[in-house]
Amino acid sequence: MNDTFILKKDHLTGFLRRLKKAYRLVAPVKNRHGDTLFTEIVSIDATAIDLENQAQSSVKPFLFPQEEVLFTYSTSSHEDYHFKPDGNSVPTVYFGLRSCDLSAILYMDVAFSQAGRDPYYLQKRKNAILVSLGCNNPFENCFCNATKNGPFLEYGFDLQLTDLGDRYFVEVGRAQGQEIIDTLSHFFSPAGDTDKKAQYQAFLEARGNFQQFVHVDQALKRLAAGDVPNTLWADLSLRCQDCAGCAYICPTCVCFTIKDKKLTKDSGARIRSWDACTFSGFTRMAGGHNPVDPRTQAIRKRFLHKMLYDPKKHGRPSCVGCGRCVNMCFGGVDIIRFINRLCE
Ligand code: SF4
Ligand code: SF4
């Protein structure tokens, strides 16, 4: 599909209002503290949708919640257990996703579709319609150009918007996107040659607007060749404060742990929640032994997973270049610093 349309900015609020009547709507919203976070929209008119700034959070928690009940159980006697699977989802439009965030969803699709396909994620994903917004001006710590995940996308979106000043250029990527255009056709007009040229110009200019120059390809080669300075892991691990902020904020970190929780004398729930390889307890075994020394190796697992194991397995790194861990890490152990140290 390569149909293209124009949505005037004056019509955006009306369009979203109509969209919300048919779907649950999630978009980046500026809250009263000035933070922009992906949020479920309750009222379009009472919400400050923010398409100018990068959302601090990604949409990961909507598809893979930080804590999620997998099933509840109850028993009337010790022999007679009843299990009730949890999980439901409704058709949801994720509006205003940046290219890196949509690429991260494509990565999660792969991770949760492997052996032992995850019904909880896949159910939410099946109900997800993805409307992305290309980045004319990448943010301070973005490097999606180096990971080949942006600033604009060629596939993966249902609709992709490009900001052309007073209007959005809208590309249709998949059938669900076309359905929205068909259903709400009065908001759209066909894109003309001037619009197409303006969109291409925005695309060309965006590639020249990155502030970060990150040598991802060079880092991948060095890691594949085992060409890592001896002291690098220990140096980085010593800076890591074991907070897991980087993994929690990262749109492609999908490690989790599972626990059973007693709710009443006769019932309980099995719950999964995010876990992170930078936590020192991540690899600790019953009895207290930890085969991985967190003082020297904590950060190694994280970066090797993204930059060595995933490229070997999937042909590309699982860092999408969103730069969030750069903003997050107060220890200064973000992935840009790692790549720079590796390529020194
Ligand atoms: S690398 Fe930084 S953000 Fe990640 S756990 Fe360590 S201190 Fe926290
Ligand atoms: S490692 Fe950092 S830059 Fe890469 S996807 Fe995760 S948060 Fe974004």
mmCIF file of N, CA, C and O in Angstrom, residues 98-193:
data_model
loop_
_atom_site.group_PDB
_atom_site.id
_atom_site.type_symbol
_atom_site.label_atom_id
_atom_site.label_comp_id
_atom_site.label_asym_id
_atom_site.label_seq_id
_atom_site.Cartn_x
_atom_site.Cartn_y
_atom_site.Cartn_z
ATOM 1 N N ARG A 98 6.700 7.413 17.898
ATOM 2 C CA ARG A 98 7.888 7.769 17.105
ATOM 3 C C ARG A 98 8.407 6.501 16.430
ATOM 4 O O ARG A 98 8.112 5.377 16.871
ATOM 5 N N SER A 99 9.224 6.687 15.393
ATOM 6 C CA SER A 99 9.704 5.530 14.611
ATOM 7 C C SER A 99 10.423 4.515 15.498
ATOM 8 O O SER A 99 10.267 3.300 15.322
ATOM 9 N N CYS A 100 11.202 5.007 16.471
ATOM 10 C CA CYS A 100 11.934 4.086 17.354
ATOM 11 C C CYS A 100 10.945 3.244 18.168
ATOM 12 O O CYS A 100 11.160 2.046 18.380
ATOM 13 N N ASP A 101 9.854 3.869 18.609
ATOM 14 C CA ASP A 101 8.895 3.138 19.446
ATOM 15 C C ASP A 101 8.149 2.081 18.642
ATOM 16 O O ASP A 101 7.889 0.987 19.132
ATOM 17 N N LEU A 102 7.829 2.435 17.409
ATOM 18 C CA LEU A 102 7.154 1.432 16.582
ATOM 19 C C LEU A 102 8.128 0.285 16.268
ATOM 20 O O LEU A 102 7.765 -0.890 16.309
ATOM 21 N N SER A 103 9.384 0.616 16.015
ATOM 22 C CA SER A 103 10.393 -0.433 15.764
ATOM 23 C C SER A 103 10.546 -1.331 16.991
ATOM 24 O O SER A 103 10.759 -2.544 16.864
ATOM 25 N N ALA A 104 10.431 -0.729 18.166
ATOM 26 C CA ALA A 104 10.537 -1.529 19.390
ATOM 27 C C ALA A 104 9.375 -2.506 19.496
ATOM 28 O O ALA A 104 9.538 -3.639 19.964
ATOM 29 N N ILE A 105 8.187 -2.081 19.052
ATOM 30 C CA ILE A 105 7.042 -2.999 19.059
ATOM 31 C C ILE A 105 7.317 -4.160 18.099
ATOM 32 O O ILE A 105 7.027 -5.323 18.414
ATOM 33 N N LEU A 106 7.918 -3.866 16.951
ATOM 34 C CA LEU A 106 8.241 -4.948 15.999
ATOM 35 C C LEU A 106 9.240 -5.928 16.632
ATOM 36 O O LEU A 106 9.175 -7.127 16.395
ATOM 37 N N TYR A 107 10.145 -5.390 17.451
ATOM 38 C CA TYR A 107 11.079 -6.284 18.161
ATOM 39 C C TYR A 107 10.325 -7.131 19.183
ATOM 40 O O TYR A 107 10.528 -8.355 19.280
ATOM 41 N N MET A 108 9.409 -6.489 19.943
ATOM 42 C CA MET A 108 8.645 -7.260 20.938
ATOM 43 C C MET A 108 7.805 -8.335 20.250
ATOM 44 O O MET A 108 7.624 -9.423 20.782
ATOM 45 N N ASP A 109 7.302 -8.024 19.059
ATOM 46 C CA ASP A 109 6.530 -9.034 18.307
ATOM 47 C C ASP A 109 7.364 -10.300 18.132
ATOM 48 O O ASP A 109 6.859 -11.415 18.298
ATOM 49 N N VAL A 110 8.632 -10.105 17.783
ATOM 50 C CA VAL A 110 9.520 -11.262 17.560
ATOM 51 C C VAL A 110 9.775 -11.976 18.890
ATOM 52 O O VAL A 110 9.630 -13.192 19.012
ATOM 53 N N ALA A 111 10.113 -11.187 19.908
ATOM 54 C CA ALA A 111 10.464 -11.786 21.208
ATOM 55 C C ALA A 111 9.303 -12.591 21.792
ATOM 56 O O ALA A 111 9.501 -13.688 22.327
ATOM 57 N N PHE A 112 8.077 -12.067 21.665
ATOM 58 C CA PHE A 112 6.934 -12.740 22.280
ATOM 59 C C PHE A 112 6.273 -13.770 21.356
ATOM 60 O O PHE A 112 5.290 -14.394 21.739
ATOM 61 N N SER A 113 6.809 -13.899 20.131
ATOM 62 C CA SER A 113 6.236 -14.896 19.209
ATOM 63 C C SER A 113 7.084 -16.152 19.130
ATOM 64 O O SER A 113 6.733 -17.087 18.416
ATOM 65 N N GLN A 114 8.216 -16.135 19.815
ATOM 66 C CA GLN A 114 9.092 -17.300 19.753
ATOM 67 C C GLN A 114 8.461 -18.470 20.510
ATOM 68 O O GLN A 114 7.358 -18.333 21.030
ATOM 69 N N ALA A 115 9.181 -19.578 20.547
ATOM 70 C CA ALA A 115 8.681 -20.788 21.218
ATOM 71 C C ALA A 115 8.011 -20.397 22.533
ATOM 72 O O ALA A 115 8.556 -19.591 23.296
ATOM 73 N N GLY A 116 6.852 -20.970 22.781
ATOM 74 C CA GLY A 116 6.101 -20.582 23.977
ATOM 75 C C GLY A 116 5.404 -19.264 23.737
ATOM 76 O O GLY A 116 5.372 -18.410 24.612
ATOM 77 N N ARG A 117 4.873 -19.099 22.528
ATOM 78 C CA ARG A 117 4.201 -17.846 22.148
ATOM 79 C C ARG A 117 3.395 -17.261 23.310
ATOM 80 O O ARG A 117 2.673 -17.986 23.975
ATOM 81 N N ASP A 118 3.545 -15.979 23.513
ATOM 82 C CA ASP A 118 2.970 -15.354 24.707
ATOM 83 C C ASP A 118 1.555 -14.833 24.399
ATOM 84 O O ASP A 118 1.411 -13.795 23.742
ATOM 85 N N PRO A 119 0.502 -15.524 24.866
ATOM 86 C CA PRO A 119 -0.854 -15.102 24.496
ATOM 87 C C PRO A 119 -1.232 -13.745 25.066
ATOM 88 O O PRO A 119 -2.068 -13.040 24.505
ATOM 89 N N TYR A 120 -0.632 -13.378 26.204
ATOM 90 C CA TYR A 120 -0.991 -12.112 26.849
ATOM 91 C C TYR A 120 -0.550 -10.934 25.987
ATOM 92 O O TYR A 120 -1.295 -9.989 25.750
ATOM 93 N N TYR A 121 0.710 -10.987 25.526
ATOM 94 C CA TYR A 121 1.206 -9.932 24.641
ATOM 95 C C TYR A 121 0.478 -9.977 23.298
ATOM 96 O O TYR A 121 -0.001 -8.955 22.797
ATOM 97 N N LEU A 122 0.378 -11.176 22.716
ATOM 98 C CA LEU A 122 -0.131 -11.289 21.344
ATOM 99 C C LEU A 122 -1.594 -10.859 21.239
ATOM 100 O O LEU A 122 -2.009 -10.298 20.232
ATOM 101 N N GLN A 123 -2.354 -11.080 22.301
ATOM 102 C CA GLN A 123 -3.746 -10.631 22.298
ATOM 103 C C GLN A 123 -3.813 -9.097 22.235
ATOM 104 O O GLN A 123 -4.582 -8.530 21.462
ATOM 105 N N LYS A 124 -2.971 -8.444 23.027
ATOM 106 C CA LYS A 124 -2.985 -6.966 23.028
ATOM 107 C C LYS A 124 -2.468 -6.446 21.684
ATOM 108 O O LYS A 124 -2.955 -5.454 21.153
ATOM 109 N N ARG A 125 -1.479 -7.144 21.177
ATOM 110 C CA ARG A 125 -0.868 -6.694 19.912
ATOM 111 C C ARG A 125 -1.840 -6.831 18.741
ATOM 112 O O ARG A 125 -1.872 -5.968 17.854
ATOM 113 N N LYS A 126 -2.634 -7.922 18.771
ATOM 114 C CA LYS A 126 -3.612 -8.128 17.696
ATOM 115 C C LYS A 126 -4.627 -6.987 17.664
ATOM 116 O O LYS A 126 -5.141 -6.610 16.620
ATOM 117 N N ASN A 127 -4.882 -6.414 18.812
ATOM 118 C CA ASN A 127 -5.857 -5.322 18.914
ATOM 119 C C ASN A 127 -5.224 -3.947 18.768
ATOM 120 O O ASN A 127 -5.868 -2.939 19.061
ATOM 121 N N ALA A 128 -3.947 -3.900 18.360
ATOM 122 C CA ALA A 128 -3.236 -2.611 18.321
ATOM 123 C C ALA A 128 -3.173 -2.061 16.901
ATOM 124 O O ALA A 128 -2.791 -2.768 15.970
ATOM 125 N N ILE A 129 -3.543 -0.808 16.766
ATOM 126 C CA ILE A 129 -3.393 -0.099 15.488
ATOM 127 C C ILE A 129 -2.335 0.979 15.711
ATOM 128 O O ILE A 129 -2.431 1.766 16.662
ATOM 129 N N LEU A 130 -1.321 0.976 14.853
ATOM 130 C CA LEU A 130 -0.143 1.811 15.111
ATOM 131 C C LEU A 130 -0.097 3.006 14.156
ATOM 132 O O LEU A 130 0.007 2.837 12.938
ATOM 133 N N VAL A 131 -0.197 4.194 14.737
ATOM 134 C CA VAL A 131 -0.113 5.423 13.933
ATOM 135 C C VAL A 131 1.148 6.169 14.367
ATOM 136 O O VAL A 131 1.231 6.657 15.492
ATOM 137 N N SER A 132 2.122 6.209 13.468
ATOM 138 C CA SER A 132 3.410 6.795 13.860
ATOM 139 C C SER A 132 3.555 8.209 13.310
ATOM 140 O O SER A 132 2.811 8.630 12.421
ATOM 141 N N LEU A 133 4.533 8.902 13.877
ATOM 142 C CA LEU A 133 4.847 10.269 13.457
ATOM 143 C C LEU A 133 6.346 10.322 13.186
ATOM 144 O O LEU A 133 7.147 10.126 14.107
ATOM 145 N N GLY A 134 6.722 10.535 11.929
ATOM 146 C CA GLY A 134 8.149 10.632 11.595
ATOM 147 C C GLY A 134 8.785 11.813 12.316
ATOM 148 O O GLY A 134 8.102 12.780 12.673
ATOM 149 N N CYS A 135 10.102 11.725 12.540
ATOM 150 C CA CYS A 135 10.780 12.786 13.294
ATOM 151 C C CYS A 135 11.495 13.735 12.336
ATOM 152 O O CYS A 135 12.590 13.436 11.851
ATOM 153 N N ASN A 136 10.907 14.900 12.086
ATOM 154 C CA ASN A 136 11.598 15.908 11.267
ATOM 155 C C ASN A 136 12.845 16.398 11.996
ATOM 156 O O ASN A 136 13.852 16.697 11.375
ATOM 157 N N ASN A 137 12.726 16.506 13.308
ATOM 158 C CA ASN A 137 13.853 16.967 14.131
ATOM 159 C C ASN A 137 14.129 15.962 15.241
ATOM 160 O O ASN A 137 13.469 15.991 16.279
ATOM 161 N N PRO A 138 15.090 15.072 15.011
ATOM 162 C CA PRO A 138 15.419 14.104 16.073
ATOM 163 C C PRO A 138 15.783 14.828 17.370
ATOM 164 O O PRO A 138 16.292 15.948 17.339
ATOM 165 N N PHE A 139 15.500 14.191 18.502
ATOM 166 C CA PHE A 139 15.755 14.811 19.806
ATOM 167 C C PHE A 139 17.238 14.671 20.176
ATOM 168 O O PHE A 139 18.007 13.986 19.493
ATOM 169 N N GLU A 140 17.578 15.296 21.286
ATOM 170 C CA GLU A 140 18.987 15.457 21.672
ATOM 171 C C GLU A 140 19.801 14.160 21.642
ATOM 172 O O GLU A 140 20.917 14.132 21.157
ATOM 173 N N ASN A 141 19.241 13.080 22.190
ATOM 174 C CA ASN A 141 20.029 11.844 22.314
ATOM 175 C C ASN A 141 19.605 10.736 21.346
ATOM 176 O O ASN A 141 19.959 9.577 21.528
ATOM 177 N N CYS A 142 18.857 11.112 20.318
ATOM 178 C CA CYS A 142 18.385 10.099 19.357
ATOM 179 C C CYS A 142 19.519 9.645 18.428
ATOM 180 O O CYS A 142 20.329 10.468 17.989
ATOM 181 N N PHE A 143 19.516 8.351 18.136
ATOM 182 C CA PHE A 143 20.450 7.850 17.108
ATOM 183 C C PHE A 143 19.816 6.704 16.319
ATOM 184 O O PHE A 143 20.481 5.762 15.910
ATOM 185 N N CYS A 144 18.506 6.817 16.054
ATOM 186 C CA CYS A 144 17.795 5.770 15.318
ATOM 187 C C CYS A 144 18.318 5.635 13.894
ATOM 188 O O CYS A 144 18.147 4.591 13.269
ATOM 189 N N ASN A 145 18.967 6.689 13.366
ATOM 190 C CA ASN A 145 19.568 6.566 12.026
ATOM 191 C C ASN A 145 20.673 5.511 12.052
ATOM 192 O O ASN A 145 20.828 4.730 11.115
ATOM 193 N N ALA A 146 21.429 5.453 13.164
ATOM 194 C CA ALA A 146 22.555 4.510 13.254
ATOM 195 C C ALA A 146 22.075 3.077 13.487
ATOM 196 O O ALA A 146 22.769 2.125 13.139
ATOM 197 N N THR A 147 20.875 2.922 14.094
ATOM 198 C CA THR A 147 20.360 1.559 14.293
ATOM 199 C C THR A 147 19.387 1.169 13.177
ATOM 200 O O THR A 147 18.817 0.074 13.209
ATOM 201 N N LYS A 148 19.190 2.092 12.241
ATOM 202 C CA LYS A 148 18.315 1.876 11.060
ATOM 203 C C LYS A 148 16.844 1.680 11.465
ATOM 204 O O LYS A 148 16.143 0.829 10.929
ATOM 205 N N ASN A 149 16.414 2.476 12.432
ATOM 206 C CA ASN A 149 15.011 2.421 12.877
ATOM 207 C C ASN A 149 14.295 3.750 12.691
ATOM 208 O O ASN A 149 13.210 3.945 13.241
ATOM 209 N N GLY A 150 14.862 4.681 11.970
ATOM 210 C CA GLY A 150 14.222 5.975 11.784
ATOM 211 C C GLY A 150 15.158 6.904 11.030
ATOM 212 O O GLY A 150 16.177 6.435 10.518
ATOM 213 N N PRO A 151 14.823 8.178 10.937
ATOM 214 C CA PRO A 151 13.750 8.906 11.623
ATOM 215 C C PRO A 151 12.361 8.724 10.994
ATOM 216 O O PRO A 151 11.373 9.161 11.554
ATOM 217 N N PHE A 152 12.301 8.091 9.799
ATOM 218 C CA PHE A 152 11.006 7.752 9.207
ATOM 219 C C PHE A 152 11.010 6.252 8.949
ATOM 220 O O PHE A 152 12.072 5.636 8.859
ATOM 221 N N LEU A 153 9.820 5.679 8.819
ATOM 222 C CA LEU A 153 9.728 4.229 8.621
ATOM 223 C C LEU A 153 9.267 3.877 7.211
ATOM 224 O O LEU A 153 8.571 4.663 6.563
ATOM 225 N N GLU A 154 9.675 2.689 6.789
ATOM 226 C CA GLU A 154 9.204 2.208 5.478
ATOM 227 C C GLU A 154 8.104 1.151 5.638
ATOM 228 O O GLU A 154 7.387 0.855 4.704
ATOM 229 N N TYR A 155 8.006 0.562 6.807
ATOM 230 C CA TYR A 155 6.974 -0.461 7.015
ATOM 231 C C TYR A 155 6.695 -0.579 8.522
ATOM 232 O O TYR A 155 7.418 0.007 9.347
ATOM 233 N N GLY A 156 5.650 -1.342 8.842
ATOM 234 C CA GLY A 156 5.352 -1.607 10.260
ATOM 235 C C GLY A 156 4.191 -0.774 10.781
ATOM 236 O O GLY A 156 3.511 -1.156 11.715
ATOM 237 N N PHE A 157 3.952 0.386 10.141
ATOM 238 C CA PHE A 157 2.889 1.269 10.631
ATOM 239 C C PHE A 157 1.575 0.956 9.924
ATOM 240 O O PHE A 157 1.572 0.450 8.794
ATOM 241 N N ASP A 158 0.461 1.291 10.590
ATOM 242 C CA ASP A 158 -0.825 1.289 9.906
ATOM 243 C C ASP A 158 -0.987 2.612 9.172
ATOM 244 O O ASP A 158 -1.410 2.635 8.022
ATOM 245 N N LEU A 159 -0.635 3.690 9.885
ATOM 246 C CA LEU A 159 -0.542 5.009 9.249
ATOM 247 C C LEU A 159 0.737 5.660 9.725
ATOM 248 O O LEU A 159 1.113 5.510 10.893
ATOM 249 N N GLN A 160 1.407 6.397 8.829
ATOM 250 C CA GLN A 160 2.567 7.196 9.254
ATOM 251 C C GLN A 160 2.312 8.650 8.863
ATOM 252 O O GLN A 160 1.957 8.935 7.717
ATOM 253 N N LEU A 161 2.488 9.544 9.850
ATOM 254 C CA LEU A 161 2.283 10.974 9.618
ATOM 255 C C LEU A 161 3.630 11.675 9.479
ATOM 256 O O LEU A 161 4.594 11.314 10.159
ATOM 257 N N THR A 162 3.662 12.672 8.606
ATOM 258 C CA THR A 162 4.816 13.578 8.553
ATOM 259 C C THR A 162 4.296 14.990 8.731
ATOM 260 O O THR A 162 3.340 15.397 8.050
ATOM 261 N N ASP A 163 4.930 15.736 9.643
ATOM 262 C CA ASP A 163 4.519 17.110 9.919
ATOM 263 C C ASP A 163 4.984 18.005 8.771
ATOM 264 O O ASP A 163 6.181 18.129 8.521
ATOM 265 N N LEU A 164 4.044 18.636 8.069
ATOM 266 C CA LEU A 164 4.400 19.578 6.991
ATOM 267 C C LEU A 164 3.984 20.997 7.370
ATOM 268 O O LEU A 164 3.601 21.793 6.505
ATOM 269 N N GLY A 165 4.049 21.327 8.629
ATOM 270 C CA GLY A 165 3.738 22.698 9.068
ATOM 271 C C GLY A 165 2.268 22.848 9.413
ATOM 272 O O GLY A 165 1.884 22.700 10.568
ATOM 273 N N ASP A 166 1.449 23.159 8.416
ATOM 274 C CA ASP A 166 0.017 23.357 8.688
ATOM 275 C C ASP A 166 -0.791 22.084 8.455
ATOM 276 O O ASP A 166 -2.015 22.083 8.587
ATOM 277 N N ARG A 167 -0.119 21.003 8.051
ATOM 278 C CA ARG A 167 -0.838 19.766 7.698
ATOM 279 C C ARG A 167 0.050 18.555 7.933
ATOM 280 O O ARG A 167 1.276 18.678 8.020
ATOM 281 N N TYR A 168 -0.590 17.385 8.026
ATOM 282 C CA TYR A 168 0.160 16.134 8.111
ATOM 283 C C TYR A 168 0.040 15.382 6.792
ATOM 284 O O TYR A 168 -1.056 15.279 6.220
ATOM 285 N N PHE A 169 1.172 14.881 6.330
ATOM 286 C CA PHE A 169 1.209 13.973 5.185
ATOM 287 C C PHE A 169 0.983 12.580 5.770
ATOM 288 O O PHE A 169 1.665 12.171 6.704
ATOM 289 N N VAL A 170 0.023 11.849 5.229
ATOM 290 C CA VAL A 170 -0.370 10.570 5.833
ATOM 291 C C VAL A 170 -0.119 9.436 4.847
ATOM 292 O O VAL A 170 -0.647 9.449 3.730
ATOM 293 N N GLU A 171 0.708 8.484 5.257
ATOM 294 C CA GLU A 171 0.956 7.303 4.419
ATOM 295 C C GLU A 171 0.205 6.115 5.011
ATOM 296 O O GLU A 171 0.200 5.923 6.228
ATOM 297 N N VAL A 172 -0.379 5.325 4.144
ATOM 298 C CA VAL A 172 -1.088 4.126 4.585
ATOM 299 C C VAL A 172 -0.133 2.940 4.471
ATOM 300 O O VAL A 172 0.465 2.708 3.419
ATOM 301 N N GLY A 173 0.022 2.214 5.563
ATOM 302 C CA GLY A 173 0.935 1.066 5.546
ATOM 303 C C GLY A 173 0.220 -0.269 5.533
ATOM 304 O O GLY A 173 0.711 -1.232 4.961
ATOM 305 N N ARG A 174 -0.949 -0.328 6.194
ATOM 306 C CA ARG A 174 -1.637 -1.624 6.295
ATOM 307 C C ARG A 174 -3.147 -1.425 6.240
ATOM 308 O O ARG A 174 -3.651 -0.298 6.329
ATOM 309 N N ALA A 175 -3.842 -2.560 6.133
ATOM 310 C CA ALA A 175 -5.294 -2.515 5.910
ATOM 311 C C ALA A 175 -6.036 -1.749 7.006
ATOM 312 O O ALA A 175 -6.994 -1.032 6.732
ATOM 313 N N GLN A 176 -5.576 -1.884 8.257
ATOM 314 C CA GLN A 176 -6.303 -1.202 9.335
ATOM 315 C C GLN A 176 -6.174 0.319 9.211
ATOM 316 O O GLN A 176 -7.061 1.065 9.594
ATOM 317 N N GLY A 177 -5.049 0.751 8.681
ATOM 318 C CA GLY A 177 -4.865 2.183 8.423
ATOM 319 C C GLY A 177 -5.819 2.640 7.339
ATOM 320 O O GLY A 177 -6.460 3.695 7.449
ATOM 321 N N GLN A 178 -5.924 1.843 6.289
ATOM 322 C CA GLN A 178 -6.828 2.185 5.186
ATOM 323 C C GLN A 178 -8.269 2.246 5.678
ATOM 324 O O GLN A 178 -9.031 3.117 5.268
ATOM 325 N N GLU A 179 -8.594 1.340 6.611
ATOM 326 C CA GLU A 179 -9.955 1.312 7.155
ATOM 327 C C GLU A 179 -10.276 2.635 7.872
ATOM 328 O O GLU A 179 -11.379 3.167 7.748
ATOM 329 N N ILE A 180 -9.295 3.140 8.601
ATOM 330 C CA ILE A 180 -9.513 4.425 9.297
ATOM 331 C C ILE A 180 -9.724 5.532 8.266
ATOM 332 O O ILE A 180 -10.625 6.361 8.389
ATOM 333 N N ILE A 181 -8.889 5.549 7.227
ATOM 334 C CA ILE A 181 -9.030 6.576 6.187
ATOM 335 C C ILE A 181 -10.414 6.464 5.533
ATOM 336 O O ILE A 181 -11.101 7.467 5.324
ATOM 337 N N ASP A 182 -10.831 5.220 5.235
ATOM 338 C CA ASP A 182 -12.130 5.027 4.565
ATOM 339 C C ASP A 182 -13.290 5.443 5.462
ATOM 340 O O ASP A 182 -14.238 6.094 5.029
ATOM 341 N N THR A 183 -13.195 5.073 6.744
ATOM 342 C CA THR A 183 -14.299 5.359 7.666
ATOM 343 C C THR A 183 -14.410 6.845 7.977
ATOM 344 O O THR A 183 -15.515 7.377 8.105
ATOM 345 N N LEU A 184 -13.258 7.501 8.114
ATOM 346 C CA LEU A 184 -13.272 8.924 8.476
ATOM 347 C C LEU A 184 -12.777 9.754 7.288
ATOM 348 O O LEU A 184 -11.966 10.683 7.449
ATOM 349 N N SER A 185 -13.264 9.421 6.098
ATOM 350 C CA SER A 185 -12.700 9.985 4.864
ATOM 351 C C SER A 185 -12.852 11.508 4.768
ATOM 352 O O SER A 185 -12.045 12.165 4.109
ATOM 353 N N HIS A 186 -13.866 12.067 5.459
ATOM 354 C CA HIS A 186 -14.050 13.513 5.339
ATOM 355 C C HIS A 186 -12.919 14.318 5.993
ATOM 356 O O HIS A 186 -12.809 15.520 5.768
ATOM 357 N N PHE A 187 -12.076 13.654 6.795
ATOM 358 C CA PHE A 187 -10.928 14.371 7.382
ATOM 359 C C PHE A 187 -9.726 14.411 6.424
ATOM 360 O O PHE A 187 -8.762 15.107 6.673
ATOM 361 N N PHE A 188 -9.766 13.610 5.378
ATOM 362 C CA PHE A 188 -8.583 13.445 4.524
ATOM 363 C C PHE A 188 -8.854 13.896 3.092
ATOM 364 O O PHE A 188 -9.963 13.761 2.583
ATOM 365 N N SER A 189 -7.774 14.400 2.454
ATOM 366 C CA SER A 189 -7.842 14.662 1.016
ATOM 367 C C SER A 189 -6.596 14.021 0.394
ATOM 368 O O SER A 189 -5.576 13.842 1.080
ATOM 369 N N PRO A 190 -6.667 13.640 -0.886
ATOM 370 C CA PRO A 190 -5.497 13.001 -1.495
ATOM 371 C C PRO A 190 -4.301 13.952 -1.492
ATOM 372 O O PRO A 190 -4.461 15.163 -1.674
ATOM 373 N N ALA A 191 -3.105 13.409 -1.267
ATOM 374 C CA ALA A 191 -1.889 14.239 -1.283
ATOM 375 C C ALA A 191 -1.537 14.579 -2.734
ATOM 376 O O ALA A 191 -1.663 13.728 -3.617
ATOM 377 N N GLY A 192 -1.132 15.830 -2.960
ATOM 378 C CA GLY A 192 -0.729 16.253 -4.310
ATOM 379 C C GLY A 192 0.782 16.186 -4.463
ATOM 380 O O GLY A 192 1.512 15.844 -3.520
ATOM 381 N N ASP A 193 1.273 16.565 -5.659
ATOM 382 C CA ASP A 193 2.719 16.516 -5.924
ATOM 383 C C ASP A 193 3.506 17.434 -4.977
ATOM 384 O O ASP A 193 4.583 17.084 -4.515
#
